[in-house]
Each structure stands twice: as structure tokens, then as C-alpha cells.
Amino acid sequence: MAVGIFDSGLGGLTVLEAVQKRLPDVPIVYLADSAHAPYGVRTSDDIFELTCASVQRLFDAGCDLVILACNTASAAALRRMQESWVPPDKRVLGVFVPLIEAMTERQWGDNSPPREVGVKHVALFATPATVASRAFQRELAFRAIGVDVEAQACGGVVDAIEEGDMILAEALVRSHVDALKRKMPDPDAAILGCTHYPLMEDSFQASLGPDVQVFSQADLVAESLADYLDRHPHMLGQGAAGFLTTGTPARVSDRATQFLRRRIEFTAA
Ligand code: DGL
């Protein structure tokens, strides 16, 4: 049995960590499409094709349930996949709905009408494709009224993290936060809308200042997965745990080991 976790690269490891802490007995097959990262600068069609190919690989590895631990794929491809591609006996779930539910103080799956919530000025940091999709704003509008969202497309941050150039990643985070603040000087909350960004959470918080509440996804996604598996235990699948990449396994293993601070061995997908 195993659940699949997919990302374009290493960002989904932030979700994997939280899932392994919350559900230590659930084996995970992690797939990084490192050969095609970053997704955030690609077209929706491209993101759809690549995400379907990776998810199919996870289905082939025995997973019946796959988490897209990638906001870009969740924003640009998930709805189309669910409507036209996912077989009836499989499930593919995205990562940003649990985050928006937490931010709008809702229980998982609460479908009541939108209402006023605590946060009013929200800074959204995400990849160019996620920002262009406006999927966050759409999901938020279903649940909350009176929330002003300013989105900042953080070009370059995912590439820098994938290359292991954390000095560049930090400089880019600072400059993207400055650009956001020129548009919205006093956000009261910030969303890290890319699973790579929690690896830079300290830099985001330092640039935003201590009064801005920073929301990131990992723990929220782990909690909603636990809830989902409670209700659908048969979705655990048949596969055996492992780490797969479409990139160079040795290189991806080294970076993953650096981020998770424990030895991770990727094999070729
Ligand atoms: N971790 C992916 C996300 O959450 C990064 C996308 C990319 O490859 O640009 O959006």
C-alpha cells in the first residue's frame, strides 16, 4: 500500500515531511519531475501533459491516491484532470484548498456561503503560472468576502532552490517581497503558494516582518490527507514506498538530503 506524492521537483518534500510525521505508517511514493522543472513558467497545456504523465507513473507504481504537492499543477491542471482524465477508481487531490479553508477558518469540506473572515489584506506568493491561473482568488471567493488579495509571481525562486543556490533564492525572495509591498504596503497575512517556498519560510517572514501571519501548506495538507484516509481507507493502494525522479537520481538525492537533513535515495522514474 502507498500514497503518491507528486511535485515538479523538490518542493513537495515539504509536504512529504509533514505527511510522514502525521501518518508515519502510510508508505509514500514520491515522484519529482526534475527533468521538466520548473513548471511555473510553462503553459497550462504543457503543465497538464506533464502532470498526467507523472501521475500515471504513480498509478503504475500501485498508488490509487495521488496528492499534487505542487500548486502550479493544482492550479493549472487539476480541474481538467479530474474532469477528463482521472480513471473512476483513482483519486488526485490538490494542495491549495486545505490552505484556503484554514485561512478562511472553515472545516474541511464546509460548503456554506462565503462570509467575512479575520484576514483582510492577503499577499499571495506563487509561481507565474499559478498567479496567472487566478485559482487562489477563485477558491477564496467561494469562501470569503471582503478579502483583498495581491499576488506576486516569484520568478526564479524555484530554479534557484532546484539548483541548490540558496543565496540567490534568498535575494529573490527579498526582492519579490519588496515588489509586493509596493503594491500592498501592509498585508496582514501571506500565503506561500508554492511548495518550494516553505524551504525559504524564514526569509519570507524576515522580509515581511513579524506582524504578518505566514500560511504554508504542509501541515494542513497532511491533516486533510489523514481525514480523507479515515473516510476512504481503501484508497491506500498497493505500491511500495520510494523516491522517483525523471532527473539525474544522484543529483536529486543530494539536494533532497540537504533539504531534509537525512539521506534520501532517488531512483530513475
Ligand atoms: N512546487 C511547485 C509549486 O508548488 C513548483 C512549481 C514549479 O516547478 O515552478 O508550485
GROMACS .gro file of N, CA, C and O in nm, residues 113-237:
model
  500
  113PRO      N    1  -2.222   2.935   0.243
  113PRO     CA    2  -2.192   3.054   0.160
  113PRO      C    3  -2.071   3.132   0.213
  113PRO      O    4  -2.035   3.120   0.330
  114PRO      N    5  -2.010   3.214   0.126
  114PRO     CA    6  -1.894   3.293   0.169
  114PRO      C    7  -1.930   3.390   0.281
  114PRO      O    8  -2.043   3.438   0.286
  115ARG      N    9  -1.835   3.415   0.371
  115ARG     CA   10  -1.861   3.508   0.482
  115ARG      C   11  -1.736   3.589   0.515
  115ARG      O   12  -1.627   3.556   0.466
  116GLU      N   13  -1.753   3.692   0.599
  116GLU     CA   14  -1.638   3.774   0.639
  116GLU      C   15  -1.543   3.693   0.725
  116GLU      O   16  -1.587   3.611   0.806
  117VAL      N   17  -1.413   3.714   0.707
  117VAL     CA   18  -1.314   3.638   0.784
  117VAL      C   19  -1.215   3.735   0.847
  117VAL      O   20  -1.217   3.855   0.818
  118GLY      N   21  -1.125   3.683   0.932
  118GLY     CA   22  -1.031   3.766   1.008
  118GLY      C   23  -0.932   3.842   0.920
  118GLY      O   24  -0.901   3.958   0.947
  119VAL      N   25  -0.882   3.778   0.815
  119VAL     CA   26  -0.779   3.845   0.734
  119VAL      C   27  -0.845   3.932   0.627
  119VAL      O   28  -0.949   3.897   0.571
  120LYS      N   29  -0.784   4.048   0.601
  120LYS     CA   30  -0.843   4.143   0.504
  120LYS      C   31  -0.749   4.170   0.387
  120LYS      O   32  -0.793   4.190   0.275
  121HIS      N   33  -0.618   4.175   0.415
  121HIS     CA   34  -0.521   4.208   0.310
  121HIS      C   35  -0.422   4.094   0.301
  121HIS      O   36  -0.340   4.074   0.390
  122VAL      N   37  -0.434   4.016   0.193
  122VAL     CA   38  -0.356   3.893   0.182
  122VAL      C   39  -0.255   3.904   0.068
  122VAL      O   40  -0.291   3.937  -0.046
  123ALA      N   41  -0.130   3.875   0.099
  123ALA     CA   42  -0.025   3.870  -0.003
  123ALA      C   43  -0.009   3.725  -0.047
  123ALA      O   44   0.008   3.636   0.037
  124LEU      N   45  -0.019   3.702  -0.177
  124LEU     CA   46  -0.002   3.567  -0.230
  124LEU      C   47   0.130   3.559  -0.307
  124LEU      O   48   0.150   3.635  -0.402
  125PHE      N   49   0.218   3.469  -0.264
  125PHE     CA   50   0.344   3.446  -0.335
  125PHE      C   51   0.333   3.311  -0.405
  125PHE      O   52   0.306   3.209  -0.339
  126ALA      N   53   0.352   3.309  -0.536
  126ALA     CA   54   0.337   3.183  -0.610
  126ALA      C   55   0.415   3.192  -0.741
  126ALA      O   56   0.476   3.295  -0.771
  127THR      N   57   0.411   3.083  -0.818
  127THR     CA   58   0.483   3.084  -0.946
  127THR      C   59   0.403   3.165  -1.048
  127THR      O   60   0.282   3.188  -1.031
  128PRO      N   61   0.467   3.207  -1.158
  128PRO     CA   62   0.395   3.284  -1.259
  128PRO      C   63   0.269   3.211  -1.310
  128PRO      O   64   0.163   3.273  -1.325
  129ALA      N   65   0.276   3.079  -1.331
  129ALA     CA   66   0.160   3.006  -1.384
  129ALA      C   67   0.046   3.002  -1.282
  129ALA      O   68  -0.072   3.014  -1.317
  130THR      N   69   0.080   2.985  -1.154
  130THR     CA   70  -0.024   2.983  -1.050
  130THR      C   71  -0.091   3.120  -1.041
  130THR      O   72  -0.215   3.130  -1.034
  131VAL      N   73  -0.011   3.226  -1.043
  131VAL     CA   74  -0.068   3.361  -1.035
  131VAL      C   75  -0.158   3.385  -1.156
  131VAL      O   76  -0.271   3.433  -1.142
  132ALA      N   77  -0.110   3.347  -1.275
  132ALA     CA   78  -0.189   3.370  -1.397
  132ALA      C   79  -0.322   3.294  -1.394
  132ALA      O   80  -0.422   3.340  -1.450
  133SER      N   81  -0.325   3.178  -1.331
  133SER     CA   82  -0.448   3.097  -1.329
  133SER      C   83  -0.559   3.161  -1.245
  133SER      O   84  -0.676   3.130  -1.262
  134ARG      N   85  -0.522   3.247  -1.150
  134ARG     CA   86  -0.615   3.310  -1.056
  134ARG      C   87  -0.695   3.207  -0.975
  134ARG      O   88  -0.802   3.235  -0.921
  135ALA      N   89  -0.642   3.087  -0.965
  135ALA     CA   90  -0.714   2.980  -0.895
  135ALA      C   91  -0.729   3.010  -0.745
  135ALA      O   92  -0.833   2.979  -0.685
  136PHE      N   93  -0.628   3.071  -0.683
  136PHE     CA   94  -0.639   3.105  -0.540
  136PHE      C   95  -0.754   3.202  -0.518
  136PHE      O   96  -0.836   3.185  -0.428
  137GLN      N   97  -0.755   3.307  -0.601
  137GLN     CA   98  -0.860   3.409  -0.585
  137GLN      C   99  -0.998   3.346  -0.603
  137GLN      O  100  -1.091   3.379  -0.530
  138ARG      N  101  -1.008   3.253  -0.698
  138ARG     CA  102  -1.138   3.188  -0.725
  138ARG      C  103  -1.182   3.105  -0.603
  138ARG      O  104  -1.294   3.118  -0.554
  139GLU      N  105  -1.090   3.023  -0.553
  139GLU     CA  106  -1.126   2.938  -0.438
  139GLU      C  107  -1.157   3.023  -0.314
  139GLU      O  108  -1.243   2.989  -0.235
  140LEU      N  109  -1.084   3.134  -0.300
  140LEU     CA  110  -1.107   3.223  -0.186
  140LEU      C  111  -1.246   3.287  -0.197
  140LEU      O  112  -1.319   3.296  -0.097
  141ALA      N  113  -1.281   3.331  -0.319
  141ALA     CA  114  -1.410   3.399  -0.337
  141ALA      C  115  -1.528   3.307  -0.307
  141ALA      O  116  -1.635   3.354  -0.269
  142PHE      N  117  -1.509   3.174  -0.322
  142PHE     CA  118  -1.616   3.079  -0.286
  142PHE      C  119  -1.640   3.080  -0.135
  142PHE      O  120  -1.744   3.038  -0.088
  143ARG      N  121  -1.537   3.121  -0.057
  143ARG     CA  122  -1.544   3.101   0.088
  143ARG      C  123  -1.545   3.229   0.171
  143ARG      O  124  -1.588   3.228   0.286
  144ALA      N  125  -1.493   3.340   0.116
  144ALA     CA  126  -1.477   3.460   0.198
  144ALA      C  127  -1.517   3.584   0.121
  144ALA      O  128  -1.501   3.589  -0.001
  145ILE      N  129  -1.570   3.685   0.197
  145ILE     CA  130  -1.598   3.813   0.131
  145ILE      C  131  -1.511   3.921   0.197
  145ILE      O  132  -1.468   3.907   0.311
  146GLY      N  133  -1.483   4.024   0.120
  146GLY     CA  134  -1.409   4.139   0.173
  146GLY      C  135  -1.260   4.113   0.191
  146GLY      O  136  -1.197   4.181   0.270
  147VAL      N  137  -1.206   4.017   0.119
  147VAL     CA  138  -1.061   3.993   0.129
  147VAL      C  139  -0.992   4.044   0.003
  147VAL      O  140  -1.030   4.008  -0.108
  148ASP      N  141  -0.893   4.128   0.026
  148ASP     CA  142  -0.819   4.188  -0.084
  148ASP      C  143  -0.692   4.105  -0.104
  148ASP      O  144  -0.614   4.089  -0.009
  149VAL      N  145  -0.674   4.048  -0.224
  149VAL     CA  146  -0.555   3.963  -0.249
  149VAL      C  147  -0.462   4.033  -0.347
  149VAL      O  148  -0.507   4.077  -0.454
  150GLU      N  149  -0.337   4.046  -0.312
  150GLU     CA  150  -0.236   4.097  -0.406
  150GLU      C  151  -0.139   3.983  -0.433
  150GLU      O  152  -0.083   3.925  -0.340
  151ALA      N  153  -0.127   3.948  -0.562
  151ALA     CA  154  -0.042   3.832  -0.596
  151ALA      C  155   0.093   3.877  -0.650
  151ALA      O  156   0.101   3.973  -0.727
  152GLN      N  157   0.196   3.807  -0.610
  152GLN     CA  158   0.331   3.835  -0.660
  152GLN      C  159   0.385   3.707  -0.725
  152GLN      O  160   0.400   3.604  -0.658
  153ALA      N  161   0.410   3.714  -0.856
  153ALA     CA  162   0.472   3.599  -0.925
  153ALA      C  163   0.621   3.600  -0.894
  153ALA      O  164   0.690   3.697  -0.927
  154CYS      N  165   0.667   3.493  -0.831
  154CYS     CA  166   0.805   3.492  -0.782
  154CYS      C  167   0.897   3.420  -0.880
  154CYS      O  168   0.947   3.309  -0.852
  155GLY      N  169   0.920   3.481  -0.996
  155GLY     CA  170   1.007   3.421  -1.096
  155GLY      C  171   1.145   3.390  -1.039
  155GLY      O  172   1.198   3.468  -0.960
  156GLY      N  173   1.200   3.277  -1.077
  156GLY     CA  174   1.339   3.244  -1.043
  156GLY      C  175   1.360   3.170  -0.913
  156GLY      O  176   1.463   3.104  -0.895
  157VAL      N  177   1.264   3.177  -0.820
  157VAL     CA  178   1.289   3.118  -0.687
  157VAL      C  179   1.298   2.965  -0.695
  157VAL      O  180   1.389   2.904  -0.636
  158VAL      N  181   1.205   2.904  -0.770
  158VAL     CA  182   1.207   2.757  -0.781
  158VAL      C  183   1.337   2.710  -0.848
  158VAL      O  184   1.403   2.617  -0.799
  159ASP      N  185   1.378   2.778  -0.957
  159ASP     CA  186   1.503   2.738  -1.025
  159ASP      C  187   1.620   2.744  -0.925
  159ASP      O  188   1.703   2.653  -0.922
  160ALA      N  189   1.628   2.854  -0.848
  160ALA     CA  190   1.741   2.870  -0.756
  160ALA      C  191   1.741   2.758  -0.652
  160ALA      O  192   1.847   2.700  -0.623
  161ILE      N  193   1.622   2.723  -0.600
  161ILE     CA  194   1.615   2.616  -0.499
  161ILE      C  195   1.655   2.482  -0.563
  161ILE      O  196   1.731   2.404  -0.506
  162GLU      N  197   1.603   2.456  -0.684
  162GLU     CA  198   1.636   2.328  -0.751
  162GLU      C  199   1.787   2.318  -0.776
  162GLU      O  200   1.845   2.210  -0.771
  163GLU      N  201   1.851   2.434  -0.802
  163GLU     CA  202   1.996   2.435  -0.826
  163GLU      C  203   2.075   2.434  -0.695
  163GLU      O  204   2.197   2.428  -0.695
  164GLY      N  205   2.004   2.447  -0.583
  164GLY     CA  206   2.073   2.450  -0.453
  164GLY      C  207   2.141   2.583  -0.427
  164GLY      O  208   2.225   2.594  -0.337
  165ASP      N  209   2.104   2.690  -0.502
  165ASP     CA  210   2.165   2.821  -0.483
  165ASP      C  211   2.079   2.903  -0.386
  165ASP      O  212   1.997   2.985  -0.426
  166MET      N  213   2.098   2.878  -0.255
  166MET     CA  214   2.009   2.938  -0.156
  166MET      C  215   2.038   3.087  -0.137
  166MET      O  216   1.951   3.161  -0.093
  167ILE      N  217   2.158   3.131  -0.173
  167ILE     CA  218   2.188   3.275  -0.162
  167ILE      C  219   2.107   3.352  -0.265
  167ILE      O  220   2.044   3.453  -0.236
  168LEU      N  221   2.103   3.298  -0.387
  168LEU     CA  222   2.019   3.361  -0.491
  168LEU      C  223   1.872   3.353  -0.451
  168LEU      O  224   1.797   3.451  -0.464
  169ALA      N  225   1.830   3.236  -0.402
  169ALA     CA  226   1.688   3.221  -0.363
  169ALA      C  227   1.650   3.326  -0.259
  169ALA      O  228   1.545   3.389  -0.268
  170GLU      N  229   1.739   3.349  -0.161
  170GLU     CA  230   1.711   3.448  -0.055
  170GLU      C  231   1.700   3.589  -0.112
  170GLU      O  232   1.610   3.665  -0.077
  171ALA      N  233   1.793   3.623  -0.203
  171ALA     CA  234   1.791   3.756  -0.262
  171ALA      C  235   1.663   3.776  -0.343
  171ALA      O  236   1.600   3.882  -0.338
  172LEU      N  237   1.620   3.671  -0.414
  172LEU     CA  238   1.498   3.682  -0.494
  172LEU      C  239   1.376   3.696  -0.404
  172LEU      O  240   1.285   3.775  -0.433
  173VAL      N  241   1.374   3.622  -0.294
  173VAL     CA  242   1.260   3.633  -0.201
  173VAL      C  243   1.250   3.777  -0.150
  173VAL      O  244   1.143   3.839  -0.153
  174ARG      N  245   1.365   3.835  -0.110
  174ARG     CA  246   1.364   3.974  -0.060
  174ARG      C  247   1.308   4.068  -0.167
  174ARG      O  248   1.224   4.153  -0.139
  175SER      N  249   1.354   4.050  -0.291
  175SER     CA  250   1.310   4.146  -0.393
  175SER      C  251   1.162   4.124  -0.430
  175SER      O  252   1.089   4.220  -0.455
  176HIS      N  253   1.113   3.999  -0.425
  176HIS     CA  254   0.970   3.976  -0.452
  176HIS      C  255   0.883   4.032  -0.338
  176HIS      O  256   0.775   4.086  -0.363
  177VAL      N  257   0.930   4.019  -0.214
  177VAL     CA  258   0.853   4.076  -0.102
  177VAL      C  259   0.849   4.229  -0.114
  177VAL      O  260   0.744   4.292  -0.096
  178ASP      N  261   0.963   4.290  -0.151
  178ASP     CA  262   0.965   4.436  -0.171
  178ASP      C  263   0.866   4.477  -0.278
  178ASP      O  264   0.792   4.574  -0.263
  179ALA      N  265   0.864   4.401  -0.390
  179ALA     CA  266   0.773   4.434  -0.501
  179ALA      C  267   0.628   4.423  -0.454
  179ALA      O  268   0.543   4.507  -0.488
  180LEU      N  269   0.599   4.320  -0.376
  180LEU     CA  270   0.462   4.303  -0.325
  180LEU      C  271   0.424   4.421  -0.235
  180LEU      O  272   0.315   4.477  -0.246
  181LYS      N  273   0.520   4.461  -0.149
  181LYS     CA  274   0.489   4.569  -0.053
  181LYS      C  275   0.468   4.703  -0.122
  181LYS      O  276   0.402   4.790  -0.066
  182ARG      N  277   0.525   4.718  -0.241
  182ARG     CA  278   0.498   4.843  -0.313
  182ARG      C  279   0.352   4.847  -0.358
  182ARG      O  280   0.290   4.951  -0.369
  183LYS      N  281   0.293   4.726  -0.381
  183LYS     CA  282   0.152   4.720  -0.424
  183LYS      C  283   0.057   4.715  -0.305
  183LYS      O  284  -0.054   4.764  -0.309
  184MET      N  285   0.102   4.648  -0.197
  184MET     CA  286   0.020   4.632  -0.076
  184MET      C  287   0.113   4.654   0.044
  184MET      O  288   0.177   4.559   0.091
  185PRO      N  289   0.121   4.777   0.095
  185PRO     CA  290   0.222   4.808   0.199
  185PRO      C  291   0.203   4.729   0.329
  185PRO      O  292   0.301   4.698   0.395
  186ASP      N  293   0.077   4.700   0.367
  186ASP     CA  294   0.055   4.637   0.498
  186ASP      C  295  -0.031   4.512   0.491
  186ASP      O  296  -0.143   4.509   0.543
  187PRO      N  297   0.020   4.405   0.431
  187PRO     CA  298  -0.060   4.281   0.432
  187PRO      C  299  -0.075   4.230   0.575
  187PRO      O  300   0.016   4.250   0.657
  188ASP      N  301  -0.190   4.168   0.609
  188ASP     CA  302  -0.195   4.107   0.743
  188ASP      C  303  -0.169   3.956   0.738
  188ASP      O  304  -0.144   3.893   0.839
  189ALA      N  305  -0.173   3.900   0.617
  189ALA     CA  306  -0.139   3.757   0.604
  189ALA      C  307  -0.067   3.735   0.471
  189ALA      O  308  -0.087   3.812   0.376
  190ALA      N  309   0.014   3.633   0.468
  190ALA     CA  310   0.082   3.597   0.343
  190ALA      C  311   0.067   3.448   0.321
  190ALA      O  312   0.077   3.368   0.415
  191ILE      N  313   0.042   3.412   0.195
  191ILE     CA  314   0.031   3.270   0.157
  191ILE      C  315   0.155   3.232   0.081
  191ILE      O  316   0.189   3.296  -0.020
  192LEU      N  317   0.222   3.126   0.126
  192LEU     CA  318   0.332   3.070   0.046
  192LEU      C  319   0.267   2.969  -0.047
  192LEU      O  320   0.246   2.853  -0.012
  193GLY      N  321   0.232   3.015  -0.167
  193GLY     CA  322   0.151   2.935  -0.259
  193GLY      C  323   0.234   2.853  -0.357
  193GLY      O  324   0.195   2.836  -0.473
  194CYS      N  325   0.344   2.803  -0.309
  194CYS     CA  326   0.428   2.712  -0.388
  194CYS      C  327   0.498   2.624  -0.286
  194CYS      O  328   0.550   2.675  -0.185
  195THR      N  329   0.498   2.493  -0.308
  195THR     CA  330   0.551   2.403  -0.205
  195THR      C  331   0.703   2.414  -0.189
  195THR      O  332   0.758   2.362  -0.092
  196HIS      N  333   0.769   2.481  -0.282
  196HIS     CA  334   0.912   2.507  -0.262
  196HIS      C  335   0.935   2.616  -0.156
  196HIS      O  336   1.040   2.618  -0.092
  197TYR      N  337   0.841   2.709  -0.142
  197TYR     CA  338   0.868   2.828  -0.062
  197TYR      C  339   0.884   2.803   0.089
  197TYR      O  340   0.957   2.879   0.153
  198PRO      N  341   0.821   2.701   0.148
  198PRO     CA  342   0.848   2.677   0.290
  198PRO      C  343   0.997   2.652   0.318
  198PRO      O  344   1.044   2.675   0.429
  199LEU      N  345   1.071   2.608   0.216
  199LEU     CA  346   1.216   2.593   0.235
  199LEU      C  347   1.282   2.730   0.258
  199LEU      O  348   1.394   2.738   0.306
  200MET      N  349   1.210   2.837   0.223
  200MET     CA  350   1.260   2.975   0.240
  200MET      C  351   1.173   3.052   0.339
  200MET      O  352   1.171   3.175   0.337
  201GLU      N  353   1.099   2.980   0.425
  201GLU     CA  354   1.000   3.048   0.509
  201GLU      C  355   1.062   3.157   0.597
  201GLU      O  356   1.005   3.265   0.614
  202ASP      N  357   1.182   3.130   0.651
  202ASP     CA  358   1.246   3.230   0.738
  202ASP      C  359   1.273   3.359   0.661
  202ASP      O  360   1.256   3.469   0.715
  203SER      N  361   1.315   3.346   0.534
  203SER     CA  362   1.343   3.466   0.454
  203SER      C  363   1.214   3.543   0.426
  203SER      O  364   1.212   3.665   0.433
  204PHE      N  365   1.105   3.470   0.394
  204PHE     CA  366   0.977   3.539   0.372
  204PHE      C  367   0.936   3.613   0.500
  204PHE      O  368   0.901   3.730   0.495
  205GLN      N  369   0.941   3.543   0.614
  205GLN     CA  370   0.895   3.604   0.739
  205GLN      C  371   0.982   3.724   0.773
  205GLN      O  372   0.931   3.831   0.812
  206ALA      N  373   1.115   3.711   0.756
  206ALA     CA  374   1.205   3.822   0.790
  206ALA      C  375   1.175   3.943   0.701
  206ALA      O  376   1.172   4.056   0.749
  207SER      N  377   1.151   3.921   0.572
  207SER     CA  378   1.126   4.034   0.483
  207SER      C  379   0.988   4.094   0.506
  207SER      O  380   0.968   4.213   0.489
  208LEU      N  381   0.892   4.011   0.543
  208LEU     CA  382   0.756   4.061   0.565
  208LEU      C  383   0.740   4.130   0.699
  208LEU      O  384   0.656   4.217   0.715
  209GLY      N  385   0.822   4.089   0.797
  209GLY     CA  386   0.810   4.144   0.932
  209GLY      C  387   0.728   4.052   1.020
  209GLY      O  388   0.647   3.973   0.971
  210PRO      N  389   0.745   4.068   1.154
  210PRO     CA  390   0.685   3.972   1.249
  210PRO      C  391   0.533   3.981   1.259
  210PRO      O  392   0.469   3.887   1.306
  211ASP      N  393   0.473   4.093   1.211
  211ASP     CA  394   0.328   4.107   1.228
  211ASP      C  395   0.247   4.037   1.120
  211ASP      O  396   0.124   4.030   1.129
  212VAL      N  397   0.315   3.990   1.016
  212VAL     CA  398   0.242   3.925   0.906
  212VAL      C  399   0.235   3.775   0.934
  212VAL      O  400   0.337   3.710   0.956
  213GLN      N  401   0.112   3.722   0.934
  213GLN     CA  402   0.095   3.578   0.959
  213GLN      C  403   0.121   3.503   0.828
  213GLN      O  404   0.055   3.529   0.727
  214VAL      N  405   0.220   3.413   0.832
  214VAL     CA  406   0.257   3.341   0.709
  214VAL      C  407   0.191   3.203   0.710
  214VAL      O  408   0.210   3.125   0.804
  215PHE      N  409   0.112   3.175   0.607
  215PHE     CA  410   0.046   3.044   0.595
  215PHE      C  411   0.123   2.958   0.497
  215PHE      O  412   0.150   3.002   0.384
  216SER      N  413   0.159   2.837   0.537
  216SER     CA  414   0.214   2.744   0.437
  216SER      C  415   0.140   2.611   0.450
  216SER      O  416   0.069   2.587   0.547
  217GLN      N  417   0.158   2.527   0.349
  217GLN     CA  418   0.060   2.419   0.330
  217GLN      C  419   0.086   2.287   0.400
  217GLN      O  420  -0.007   2.212   0.425
  218ALA      N  421   0.213   2.257   0.426
  218ALA     CA  422   0.247   2.118   0.455
  218ALA      C  423   0.159   2.054   0.563
  218ALA      O  424   0.098   1.949   0.538
  219ASP      N  425   0.151   2.117   0.681
  219ASP     CA  426   0.076   2.054   0.790
  219ASP      C  427  -0.073   2.045   0.758
  219ASP      O  428  -0.141   1.949   0.796
  220LEU      N  429  -0.124   2.148   0.688
  220LEU     CA  430  -0.267   2.148   0.655
  220LEU      C  431  -0.301   2.036   0.557
  220LEU      O  432  -0.404   1.970   0.568
  221VAL      N  433  -0.211   2.013   0.461
  221VAL     CA  434  -0.235   1.906   0.364
  221VAL      C  435  -0.226   1.770   0.434
  221VAL      O  436  -0.307   1.681   0.409
  222ALA      N  437  -0.130   1.755   0.525
  222ALA     CA  438  -0.116   1.629   0.598
  222ALA      C  439  -0.243   1.600   0.678
  222ALA      O  440  -0.291   1.486   0.681
  223GLU      N  441  -0.298   1.704   0.740
  223GLU     CA  442  -0.418   1.687   0.820
  223GLU      C  443  -0.537   1.648   0.731
  223GLU      O  444  -0.614   1.559   0.764
  224SER      N  445  -0.548   1.714   0.614
  224SER     CA  446  -0.663   1.678   0.529
  224SER      C  447  -0.645   1.540   0.467
  224SER      O  448  -0.743   1.470   0.444
  225LEU      N  449  -0.520   1.499   0.444
  225LEU     CA  450  -0.498   1.363   0.393
  225LEU      C  451  -0.539   1.260   0.500
  225LEU      O  452  -0.604   1.159   0.470
  226ALA      N  453  -0.503   1.289   0.626
  226ALA     CA  454  -0.540   1.197   0.735
  226ALA      C  455  -0.692   1.183   0.741
  226ALA      O  456  -0.747   1.073   0.753
  227ASP      N  457  -0.760   1.297   0.729
  227ASP     CA  458  -0.906   1.297   0.732
  227ASP      C  459  -0.962   1.218   0.613
  227ASP      O  460  -1.053   1.136   0.627
  228TYR      N  461  -0.904   1.239   0.494
  228TYR     CA  462  -0.950   1.170   0.373
  228TYR      C  463  -0.932   1.018   0.388
  228TYR      O  464  -1.023   0.940   0.356
  229LEU      N  465  -0.815   0.977   0.439
  229LEU     CA  466  -0.788   0.833   0.450
  229LEU      C  467  -0.875   0.767   0.558
  229LEU      O  468  -0.908   0.649   0.548
  230ASP      N  469  -0.913   0.847   0.659
  230ASP     CA  470  -1.007   0.796   0.760
  230ASP      C  471  -1.139   0.760   0.694
  230ASP      O  472  -1.201   0.658   0.726
  231ARG      N  473  -1.181   0.847   0.602
  231ARG     CA  474  -1.310   0.826   0.535
  231ARG      C  475  -1.301   0.730   0.419
  231ARG      O  476  -1.400   0.670   0.379
  232HIS      N  477  -1.179   0.716   0.358
  232HIS     CA  478  -1.162   0.630   0.240
  232HIS      C  479  -1.040   0.539   0.257
  232HIS      O  480  -0.943   0.549   0.181
  233PRO      N  481  -1.041   0.450   0.357
  233PRO     CA  482  -0.921   0.369   0.384
  233PRO      C  483  -0.882   0.279   0.267
  233PRO      O  484  -0.763   0.244   0.253
  234HIS      N  485  -0.978   0.246   0.180
  234HIS     CA  486  -0.947   0.157   0.067
  234HIS      C  487  -0.861   0.228  -0.039
  234HIS      O  488  -0.811   0.163  -0.131
  235MET      N  489  -0.839   0.362  -0.024
  235MET     CA  490  -0.760   0.435  -0.126
  235MET      C  491  -0.610   0.426  -0.099
  235MET      O  492  -0.531   0.494  -0.165
  236LEU      N  493  -0.570   0.341  -0.006
  236LEU     CA  494  -0.427   0.332   0.027
  236LEU      C  495  -0.341   0.269  -0.083
  236LEU      O  496  -0.219   0.284  -0.084
  237GLY      N  497  -0.402   0.197  -0.175
  237GLY     CA  498  -0.325   0.145  -0.289
  237GLY      C  499  -0.237   0.026  -0.255
  237GLY      O  500  -0.242  -0.028  -0.144
   0.00000   0.00000   0.00000
